[in-house]
Amino acid sequence: LPLDIQASECAWPGTPDPRPPAPRPPRPRQAAELAGALARAARPVFIAGRGARSAAARAALERLADACGALLATSAAAKGLFRGNPWDLDVSGGFASPLAAELIGAADVLVGWGCSLNMWTTRHGSLIGASTTVAQVDVDERAIGAHRPVRVGVVGDVALTASAVAELLDREPARSAGSPGAGYRSAALRDRLTGAIRWRDVPFDDTSDGDRIDPRSLTIGLDDMLPDERIVAVDSGNFMGYPAMFLSVPDADGFCFTQAYQSIGLGLASAIGSAIARPDRLVVAALGDGGALMGISELETAVRLALPMVIVVYDDQAYGAEVHHFGPDGHPLDTVRFPAADLAAIARGFGCDAVTVRSVADLEPVRDWLEARPPRPILVDAKVTSERGSWWLEEAFRGH
């Protein structure tokens, strides 16, 4: 924080009520306005955010989506919420796959559910068409339209609002027979989603060269061998789109996104917390080498607590985001590039198992570790290619 803010005084607001507030039903007029927009929609898309991360919200949103033919997407914070639904587009925004971006961008009605619809979730607004009707549902009235204008705003709990709107749609004369609206859905689109919605299904030129491994090939290889019941905790940096998008998660509880203040170095500690909270799942910490080195002392914590977790370091010998942000403009990069470090040896010094990976074949010791599952972490020091910035980072830079 700026020094003048650190030195300022603030009034203590008092002790808040520890009880969660009762779910807030929507205002009838606002719910009716949203129902009318969805009844007229030909290509509706829902984007659910952190405020929709519950089983009740998922069930209500899926029921409403079935009624109006909507496709289902999430913000990064809610990744995995609709896992298993055939109409799941996964994450909207900079992480969206090409097919997801195409479908979201062509929506005629876009509804954010407990989602701020900020610049990251909308790719600086590029995923919202000029004629798209934008709606937003949130329990906090101040959140409605905070990041971009919305045509329909509904103040209310996500689950209660979705249920209320679904009931209104059921009363539409055209739906008296109980048949759901086709909306965006078709058999042909369902086939496209099955074969091309995931990033790992998008063809790419593998840049692995024997000395360094393409981060996409690395992450796909890990995705194939890791158990389905997992939690993926991702640090911040140039690398973060690869584990966030190429590693699948079973549900919204399987994704821990440590992006507070866009600070790096929080991933390992967050992963350790996840491993303690959910010992029934394998935790995968995905870190850049810069962030890993910031918090590397926490390896001792993971070893001392006997946490069988996988720690993957995308090692490009740099603060990659800064390299790709400042390098093209000719700024000096000596302070954001690192000398080579044997992170595997450092991890062994803390008591971890460890392996250095320069090719997909080098991942076999990880498979062996997964089969044995010893009571200690394994660190994967992946020497990744880094000639250019990741796709989402380039998109973010262009947005600015």
Short mmCIF file of N, CA and C in Angstrom, two decimals, residues 9 16 25-26 30 54-55 72 89 94 96 135 212 216 250 252 266 289 296 315 320 330 348-349 362 400:
data_model
loop_
_atom_site.label_atom_id
_atom_site.label_comp_id
_atom_site.label_asym_id
_atom_site.label_seq_id
_atom_site.Cartn_x
_atom_site.Cartn_y
_atom_site.Cartn_z
N GLU A 9 -5.15 7.27 9.55
CA GLU A 9 -5.99 6.69 10.58
C GLU A 9 -7.30 6.22 9.96
N PRO A 16 -18.47 -7.09 13.40
CA PRO A 16 -19.62 -7.44 12.56
C PRO A 16 -20.37 -8.65 13.13
N PRO A 25 -34.44 -12.56 -1.38
CA PRO A 25 -35.18 -12.84 -2.60
C PRO A 25 -35.17 -11.65 -3.54
N PRO A 26 -35.36 -11.88 -4.82
CA PRO A 26 -35.33 -10.76 -5.77
C PRO A 26 -36.59 -9.91 -5.68
N GLN A 30 -38.00 -6.66 -10.89
CA GLN A 30 -36.71 -6.94 -11.51
C GLN A 30 -36.64 -8.37 -12.02
N SER A 54 -22.34 -22.44 -4.90
CA SER A 54 -23.04 -23.31 -3.95
C SER A 54 -23.82 -24.34 -4.74
N ALA A 55 -24.12 -25.46 -4.09
CA ALA A 55 -24.90 -26.50 -4.76
C ALA A 55 -26.30 -25.99 -5.09
N LEU A 72 -23.60 -22.17 -20.20
CA LEU A 72 -23.14 -21.90 -18.84
C LEU A 72 -21.64 -21.66 -18.80
N LEU A 89 -19.28 -24.05 -20.66
CA LEU A 89 -18.25 -23.41 -21.49
C LEU A 89 -16.95 -23.21 -20.72
N GLY A 94 -10.30 -13.79 -20.26
CA GLY A 94 -8.98 -14.03 -20.84
C GLY A 94 -8.61 -15.49 -20.90
N ALA A 96 -10.80 -17.90 -21.55
CA ALA A 96 -11.76 -18.63 -22.37
C ALA A 96 -11.09 -19.28 -23.57
N ALA A 135 -27.35 -8.36 -18.30
CA ALA A 135 -28.08 -8.38 -17.04
C ALA A 135 -27.13 -8.82 -15.93
N ARG A 212 13.88 -27.61 -22.84
CA ARG A 212 12.74 -27.02 -22.13
C ARG A 212 11.45 -27.59 -22.71
N ARG A 216 2.15 -26.12 -22.21
CA ARG A 216 0.90 -26.81 -22.54
C ARG A 216 1.09 -28.31 -22.52
N PRO A 250 -12.79 -31.13 -10.45
CA PRO A 250 -14.08 -31.83 -10.38
C PRO A 250 -15.26 -30.93 -10.08
N ALA A 252 -16.33 -26.62 -8.20
CA ALA A 252 -15.82 -25.29 -7.83
C ALA A 252 -14.92 -25.35 -6.60
N LEU A 266 1.71 -16.19 -3.31
CA LEU A 266 0.70 -16.68 -2.37
C LEU A 266 0.26 -18.11 -2.66
N ASP A 289 8.36 -19.68 -11.07
CA ASP A 289 9.58 -19.78 -10.27
C ASP A 289 9.79 -18.54 -9.41
N ILE A 296 9.36 -20.08 -0.76
CA ILE A 296 9.93 -21.43 -0.75
C ILE A 296 10.13 -21.99 0.65
N ASP A 315 9.13 -23.02 -14.52
CA ASP A 315 10.41 -22.34 -14.32
C ASP A 315 10.92 -21.77 -15.65
N GLY A 320 8.09 -13.72 -15.54
CA GLY A 320 7.72 -13.76 -16.95
C GLY A 320 6.80 -12.65 -17.40
N GLY A 330 11.64 -2.19 -25.05
CA GLY A 330 13.06 -1.92 -24.91
C GLY A 330 13.56 -1.62 -23.51
N ARG A 348 14.58 -30.98 -2.30
CA ARG A 348 15.08 -32.16 -1.58
C ARG A 348 15.71 -31.75 -0.25
N GLY A 349 16.36 -30.60 -0.25
CA GLY A 349 16.95 -30.11 0.99
C GLY A 349 15.92 -29.85 2.07
N ASP A 362 10.05 -37.06 -18.82
CA ASP A 362 10.59 -36.80 -17.49
C ASP A 362 9.51 -36.81 -16.40
N HIS A 400 -5.05 -3.06 -22.36
CA HIS A 400 -4.64 -1.80 -21.74
C HIS A 400 -4.13 -0.82 -22.79
#
